[in-house]
Coordinates of C-alpha atoms and ligand atoms in Angstrom, one line a residue:
M681 CA 134.2 95.2 61.7
L682 CA 134.2 97.3 58.2
V683 CA 135.2 96.1 55.4
L684 CA 136.0 98.0 52.1
G685 CA 134.9 95.7 49.0
I686 CA 136.3 97.2 45.9
E687 CA 135.5 95.4 42.4
T688 CA 137.2 95.4 39.0
S689 CA 136.5 92.4 37.1
C690 CA 135.1 93.6 33.9
D691 CA 133.6 96.6 33.3
E692 CA 132.4 99.0 36.2
T693 CA 134.5 100.1 39.3
G694 CA 132.6 99.3 43.1
A695 CA 133.6 100.4 46.3
A696 CA 131.3 99.4 49.2
L697 CA 131.6 99.7 53.3
Y698 CA 129.9 96.7 54.8
D699 CA 130.3 96.6 58.3
S700 CA 129.0 93.0 60.2
G701 CA 127.2 95.2 63.2
R702 CA 125.9 98.0 61.3
G703 CA 125.1 96.6 57.6
L704 CA 126.1 98.4 54.1
L705 CA 126.9 101.7 55.6
G706 CA 127.9 102.8 51.6
H707 CA 128.5 102.1 48.2
A708 CA 129.5 103.7 44.9
L709 CA 129.5 102.7 41.6
Y710 CA 131.3 103.8 37.8
S711 CA 130.0 102.5 35.2
Q712 CA 132.3 102.4 31.8
V713 CA 129.5 102.3 29.2
A714 CA 130.0 105.4 27.6
L715 CA 134.0 104.4 27.1
H716 CA 132.9 100.8 25.7
A717 CA 130.4 101.7 23.8
D718 CA 132.1 102.7 20.9
Y719 CA 133.3 100.0 20.4
G720 CA 129.8 97.8 20.8
G721 CA 132.0 95.7 23.9
V722 CA 134.2 95.8 26.2
V723 CA 138.0 96.5 25.2
P724 CA 139.9 94.9 28.3
E725 CA 142.6 97.1 28.3
L726 CA 140.5 100.7 27.9
A727 CA 138.5 98.7 31.2
S728 CA 141.8 97.8 33.2
R729 CA 142.4 101.8 32.8
D730 CA 139.7 103.0 33.6
H731 CA 140.1 101.2 37.0
I732 CA 143.2 102.7 37.6
R733 CA 142.2 106.3 37.3
R734 CA 138.7 105.3 39.4
T735 CA 139.5 103.1 42.3
L736 CA 141.2 105.4 44.5
P737 CA 138.9 108.4 43.4
L738 CA 135.9 106.6 44.3
T739 CA 137.0 105.1 47.4
Q740 CA 138.0 108.3 49.0
G741 CA 134.8 109.8 48.0
L742 CA 132.7 106.9 49.1
L743 CA 135.1 106.6 52.6
E744 CA 134.1 111.0 52.9
Q745 CA 130.0 110.0 52.2
S746 CA 129.7 107.8 54.9
G747 CA 131.6 109.5 57.9
C748 CA 134.3 107.5 57.5
G749 CA 138.1 106.9 57.7
T750 CA 140.7 104.7 56.1
R751 CA 142.0 104.1 59.9
D752 CA 138.6 102.4 60.5
L753 CA 138.4 99.6 58.6
G754 CA 139.3 96.3 59.6
A755 CA 140.0 94.3 56.1
V756 CA 140.3 95.3 52.5
A757 CA 138.2 92.6 49.9
Y758 CA 138.6 92.7 46.3
T759 CA 137.5 90.8 43.3
E760 CA 140.1 87.9 42.6
G761 CA 138.2 86.6 40.3
P762 CA 136.3 84.9 37.8
G763 CA 136.7 88.3 35.7
L764 CA 139.6 90.4 32.6
A765 CA 143.1 89.7 34.0
G766 CA 144.4 93.0 34.0
A767 CA 141.0 94.5 35.4
L768 CA 141.0 91.9 38.7
L769 CA 145.1 93.2 38.5
V770 CA 143.9 97.0 39.4
G771 CA 141.7 96.0 42.2
A772 CA 143.6 93.3 43.8
A773 CA 147.1 96.0 44.0
I774 CA 145.0 98.9 45.2
A775 CA 143.8 96.4 47.8
H776 CA 146.8 94.9 48.9
G777 CA 148.2 98.0 48.7
L778 CA 145.6 99.7 51.2
A779 CA 145.3 96.6 53.1
Y780 CA 149.5 96.5 53.4
A781 CA 149.9 100.5 54.8
L782 CA 146.9 100.3 57.4
K783 CA 148.0 97.0 58.8
V784 CA 144.3 95.0 58.1
P785 CA 143.7 91.7 56.2
A786 CA 143.0 92.3 52.3
L787 CA 140.9 89.7 51.5
G788 CA 140.3 88.1 47.6
V789 CA 136.3 87.5 46.8
N790 CA 135.2 85.3 44.2
H791 CA 132.8 87.2 41.8
L792 CA 130.4 84.7 41.5
E793 CA 130.2 83.7 45.3
A794 CA 129.0 87.3 45.9
H795 CA 126.9 87.5 43.3
L796 CA 124.8 84.3 45.0
L797 CA 125.2 85.9 48.4
S798 CA 124.0 89.2 47.1
P799 CA 119.9 88.9 48.2
L800 CA 121.6 88.2 52.0
L801 CA 121.7 92.0 51.3
S802 CA 117.9 92.7 51.4
E803 CA 115.1 92.0 53.5
P804 CA 113.8 90.0 53.6
A805 CA 116.7 87.3 53.1
P806 CA 116.6 84.0 51.9
R807 CA 117.4 80.9 54.5
F808 CA 120.0 78.1 53.9
P809 CA 119.8 75.9 51.6
F810 CA 118.7 77.3 48.6
I811 CA 118.5 77.1 45.1
A812 CA 120.6 79.9 43.2
L813 CA 120.2 80.9 39.5
L814 CA 123.2 83.0 38.7
V815 CA 122.8 84.7 35.0
S816 CA 125.1 87.3 34.3
G817 CA 127.1 88.0 31.2
G818 CA 129.9 85.2 31.9
H819 CA 127.5 82.9 33.7
T820 CA 124.9 80.7 33.8
Q821 CA 124.9 78.4 36.3
L822 CA 121.8 76.6 39.1
V823 CA 123.6 76.1 42.6
R824 CA 122.2 74.8 45.5
V825 CA 123.9 76.6 48.4
A826 CA 123.9 75.2 51.4
G827 CA 125.9 77.4 53.6
V828 CA 128.6 80.2 52.8
G829 CA 131.1 78.4 50.9
Q830 CA 129.1 75.7 50.3
Y831 CA 127.9 75.5 46.4
E832 CA 126.8 72.6 44.6
L833 CA 126.7 72.9 40.8
L834 CA 123.1 71.8 39.8
G835 CA 123.8 72.6 36.1
E836 CA 125.4 75.3 33.7
T837 CA 125.4 76.7 29.9
V838 CA 127.1 74.1 27.9
D839 CA 127.9 77.1 25.9
D840 CA 126.8 81.1 25.5
A841 CA 125.8 82.5 28.7
A842 CA 122.1 84.0 29.8
G843 CA 123.9 87.5 29.5
E844 CA 125.8 86.8 26.4
A845 CA 122.9 85.6 24.4
F846 CA 121.1 88.8 25.4
D847 CA 123.9 90.5 23.9
K848 CA 125.0 88.9 20.9
S849 CA 121.1 89.0 19.9
A850 CA 121.4 93.0 20.8
K851 CA 124.1 93.5 18.1
L852 CA 122.1 91.5 15.8
L853 CA 119.3 93.8 16.0
G854 CA 121.5 96.9 15.6
L855 CA 121.4 98.0 19.1
G856 CA 124.4 98.9 21.2
Y857 CA 126.1 97.8 24.2
P858 CA 125.5 96.8 26.8
G859 CA 122.5 95.0 24.8
G860 CA 120.7 92.9 27.4
P861 CA 119.0 96.8 29.1
A862 CA 118.8 97.5 25.2
L863 CA 116.7 94.6 24.0
A864 CA 114.5 94.6 27.1
Q865 CA 113.4 97.5 26.3
L866 CA 112.6 97.2 23.1
A867 CA 110.9 93.9 23.8
E868 CA 108.8 96.2 25.7
R869 CA 106.5 97.3 22.2
G870 CA 106.8 94.1 20.7
R871 CA 104.8 90.6 21.3
A872 CA 106.5 87.1 21.6
G873 CA 105.1 84.6 19.0
K874 CA 105.1 86.7 16.1
F875 CA 108.7 85.1 14.9
H876 CA 109.5 81.4 16.7
L877 CA 112.7 81.1 17.8
P878 CA 113.9 78.2 19.6
R879 CA 114.2 77.1 23.2
P880 CA 117.5 75.0 23.1
M881 CA 117.5 72.0 26.0
R882 CA 113.7 73.4 27.4
A883 CA 113.2 69.7 28.0
S884 CA 116.5 68.1 28.2
D885 CA 116.8 66.1 31.4
D886 CA 119.0 67.8 32.8
L887 CA 119.9 71.3 34.4
N888 CA 121.9 72.2 31.8
F889 CA 121.8 75.3 29.5
S890 CA 122.6 75.9 25.6
F891 CA 122.1 79.5 24.0
S892 CA 124.3 79.6 21.4
G893 CA 121.4 78.1 18.8
L894 CA 119.3 81.1 20.0
K895 CA 121.3 83.7 18.6
T896 CA 121.9 81.4 14.9
A897 CA 118.0 81.6 15.1
V898 CA 118.1 85.0 15.6
L899 CA 120.9 85.7 12.7
T900 CA 118.6 83.6 10.2
A901 CA 115.8 85.4 11.3
V902 CA 117.4 88.9 10.4
R903 CA 119.2 87.6 7.9
G904 CA 118.9 89.8 4.3
R905 CA 115.4 91.4 5.3
T906 CA 114.9 94.8 6.2
L907 CA 112.7 94.7 9.6
D908 CA 110.7 97.3 10.4
E909 CA 110.4 98.8 14.2
Q910 CA 107.8 97.0 14.8
A911 CA 109.4 93.7 13.6
R912 CA 112.4 94.5 15.4
A913 CA 110.2 94.9 18.9
D914 CA 108.3 91.9 17.9
L915 CA 111.5 89.9 17.7
A916 CA 113.5 91.2 21.1
A917 CA 110.0 90.1 22.1
E918 CA 110.6 86.9 21.5
I919 CA 114.0 86.2 21.6
E920 CA 113.5 87.9 25.3
A921 CA 110.7 85.3 25.7
A922 CA 112.8 81.9 24.6
I923 CA 115.4 83.1 27.5
V924 CA 113.2 83.7 30.2
E925 CA 111.1 80.2 29.3
V926 CA 114.2 78.4 29.3
L927 CA 115.6 80.2 32.9
T928 CA 112.7 79.9 34.3
G929 CA 111.7 75.8 33.5
K930 CA 115.5 74.7 34.3
A931 CA 115.3 77.4 37.7
L932 CA 111.6 75.2 38.2
A933 CA 112.9 71.8 37.9
A934 CA 116.0 72.6 40.6
L935 CA 113.5 73.5 42.6
E936 CA 111.7 70.1 42.5
D937 CA 114.2 67.9 41.8
T938 CA 115.8 69.3 45.2
G939 CA 112.8 70.2 46.8
L940 CA 114.2 73.3 48.4
R941 CA 111.4 75.4 48.8
Q942 CA 113.6 79.4 48.3
L943 CA 115.2 80.3 45.4
V944 CA 117.4 83.9 44.4
V945 CA 118.1 84.7 40.9
A946 CA 121.9 86.8 40.6
G947 CA 123.9 88.2 38.6
G948 CA 122.8 91.2 36.1
V949 CA 120.4 88.8 33.7
G950 CA 118.5 89.1 36.9
A951 CA 117.4 92.4 36.4
N952 CA 115.8 92.0 33.9
R953 CA 111.8 92.4 34.7
S954 CA 110.3 89.9 32.3
L955 CA 112.8 87.2 33.8
R956 CA 111.3 88.0 37.4
A957 CA 107.7 88.4 36.4
G958 CA 108.5 85.3 34.5
I959 CA 110.0 83.6 37.7
S960 CA 107.8 84.7 40.1
R961 CA 104.5 83.4 39.3
A962 CA 106.0 79.9 38.2
A963 CA 107.0 79.5 41.6
G964 CA 104.2 81.2 43.1
G965 CA 102.7 78.1 41.5
L966 CA 104.9 75.7 43.5
G967 CA 104.3 77.8 46.5
C968 CA 108.1 78.5 46.5
S969 CA 109.4 81.8 47.1
V970 CA 111.9 83.8 45.5
F971 CA 114.6 86.9 46.0
Y972 CA 116.1 89.0 44.0
P973 CA 119.1 91.4 45.3
E974 CA 118.2 95.4 44.6
L975 CA 118.1 96.2 41.1
E976 CA 121.2 97.7 42.3
F977 CA 123.0 94.9 43.3
C978 CA 121.5 92.7 40.5
T979 CA 124.7 94.1 38.2
D980 CA 128.5 94.4 39.4
N981 CA 128.7 95.8 42.2
G982 CA 131.2 97.0 45.6
A983 CA 128.6 96.2 47.9
M984 CA 128.5 92.2 47.2
I985 CA 132.2 91.8 47.5
A986 CA 132.3 94.0 51.1
F987 CA 129.3 91.7 52.1
A988 CA 130.7 87.7 50.8
A989 CA 134.2 89.3 52.9
A990 CA 132.2 90.2 55.7
M991 CA 130.1 86.8 55.4
R992 CA 133.7 84.8 55.2
L993 CA 135.0 86.9 58.1
E994 CA 132.5 85.5 60.5
H995 CA 133.9 82.2 59.7
S996 CA 137.8 82.8 59.8
S997 CA 138.8 79.1 58.7
L998 CA 137.2 80.5 55.3
I999 CA 139.6 83.7 55.0
T1000 CA 142.1 82.4 52.1
H1001 CA 144.5 85.6 51.8
H1002 CA 146.2 87.9 54.2
S1003 CA 147.7 90.8 53.0
S1004 CA 151.5 91.0 52.1
L1005 CA 153.1 92.7 49.3
A1006 CA 152.4 89.4 47.0
F1007 CA 149.0 88.4 45.0
T1008 CA 147.3 87.1 42.4
V1009 CA 144.1 87.3 40.6
R1010 CA 142.3 84.1 39.4
P1011 CA 140.2 85.3 35.5
R1012 CA 138.8 81.8 35.9
W1013 CA 137.7 80.4 39.7
D1014 CA 135.0 77.7 40.3
L1015 CA 133.0 78.5 43.0
E1016 CA 133.2 74.5 43.8
T1017 CA 136.4 75.5 44.6
L1018 CA 135.4 77.4 47.8
A1019 CA 136.9 76.7 50.9
P1020 CA 133.2 74.8 52.4
Q1021 CA 132.6 76.0 55.5
S1022 CA 133.5 74.9 59.1
A1023 CA 131.1 73.7 61.5
Ligands
KG4_404 O1 126.7 90.4 36.8 P1 126.9 91.5 35.6 O2 126.8 93.0 35.8 O3 128.0 91.4 35.4 C1 129.2 89.8 34.8 O4 129.5 89.6 36.0 O5 128.9 89.7 33.6 O6 126.1 90.9 34.2 C2 126.5 91.5 32.9 C3 125.1 91.2 31.8 C4 125.3 91.6 30.4 O7 125.0 90.8 29.8 C5 123.8 93.0 30.2 O8 123.4 92.5 29.3 C6 122.9 91.6 31.3 O9 123.4 91.2 32.3 N1 121.9 92.6 32.0 C7 120.1 92.2 31.6 C8 119.6 93.0 31.7 N2 121.0 94.0 32.8 C9 122.0 93.1 32.8 N3 120.2 91.3 30.2 C10 118.2 91.4 30.5 N4 117.1 92.2 30.4 C11 118.5 93.5 32.0 N5 117.4 94.2 32.0
ZN405 ZN1 128.7 90.0 37.8

């Protein structure tokens, strides 16, 4: 079955075609970075309006490039949540309109589940059960993934997400939005250890995280001082090292606690090279394997939405929504509330 996936939860418009027999046929992405750059962060109303402008042309272009027509679609999937309410409503309305016109099901997908399953789009793919470290702009979670729809939350951030720690620290360093990639780039020219930042909750005996103290420590380091270019790079390197060390330590602790030997790193922060190097080195030392989505599927994209929907369609009892003109979105939607996989 051919599934069209539409992603509009935040500042990226994504569309993709996933076929349950042939795999990913194509995907397209439009990033709103330039639109929000002047404001230093995502402006929800501007995001919604831009999704309205982009979603259909992006989808039409994708269908043409992939040599498919709307009549070939067996289902239309969209991000139902979590995310920005207005932005989600755009994708949901378009998906339901299309599905209704084509008389196919419309499937609301959980964005976090889509991130968790995204490494299964690449080869070699992990096998269930595995541990997933989900690190995005809004979430930092360790999840035991036993199968599609079977998610056990092992730990999560008690305040800021890892992506937020990157973004807020980047702002304090005078870097533009989005801060994570900009801070990572600056860190490449610096050395960790010249500044000393805390590793919050690194030694706590649970699998939770906390990043708001790190942001405060960065504020203290920059306040009232003029840092030259090298000092800014050194501070960026120390910030990145602190975040990577905490994420790596907790991810390894989750592997040890559960006895599982496969770790998946998903979400936008998973694109960070230093995190990938740190985690791969540490997990390798434990004899565990680490799986990463392709870089283009780490940050928000339509492919993971189409794929997660296709996985759920394989287990039809997991389909929560059929095409109708009544729909809703879920700006907050916990993974653990998702329906379990049927036997
Ligand atoms: O998964 P994602 O695209 O969107 C959410 O669902 O939140 O993640 C976006 C987050 C942002 O905080 C961004 O700064 C961060 O991922 N990010 C990075 C890198 N690329 C994206 N953080 C650090 N290093 C990167 N290379
Ligand atoms: Zn995301």
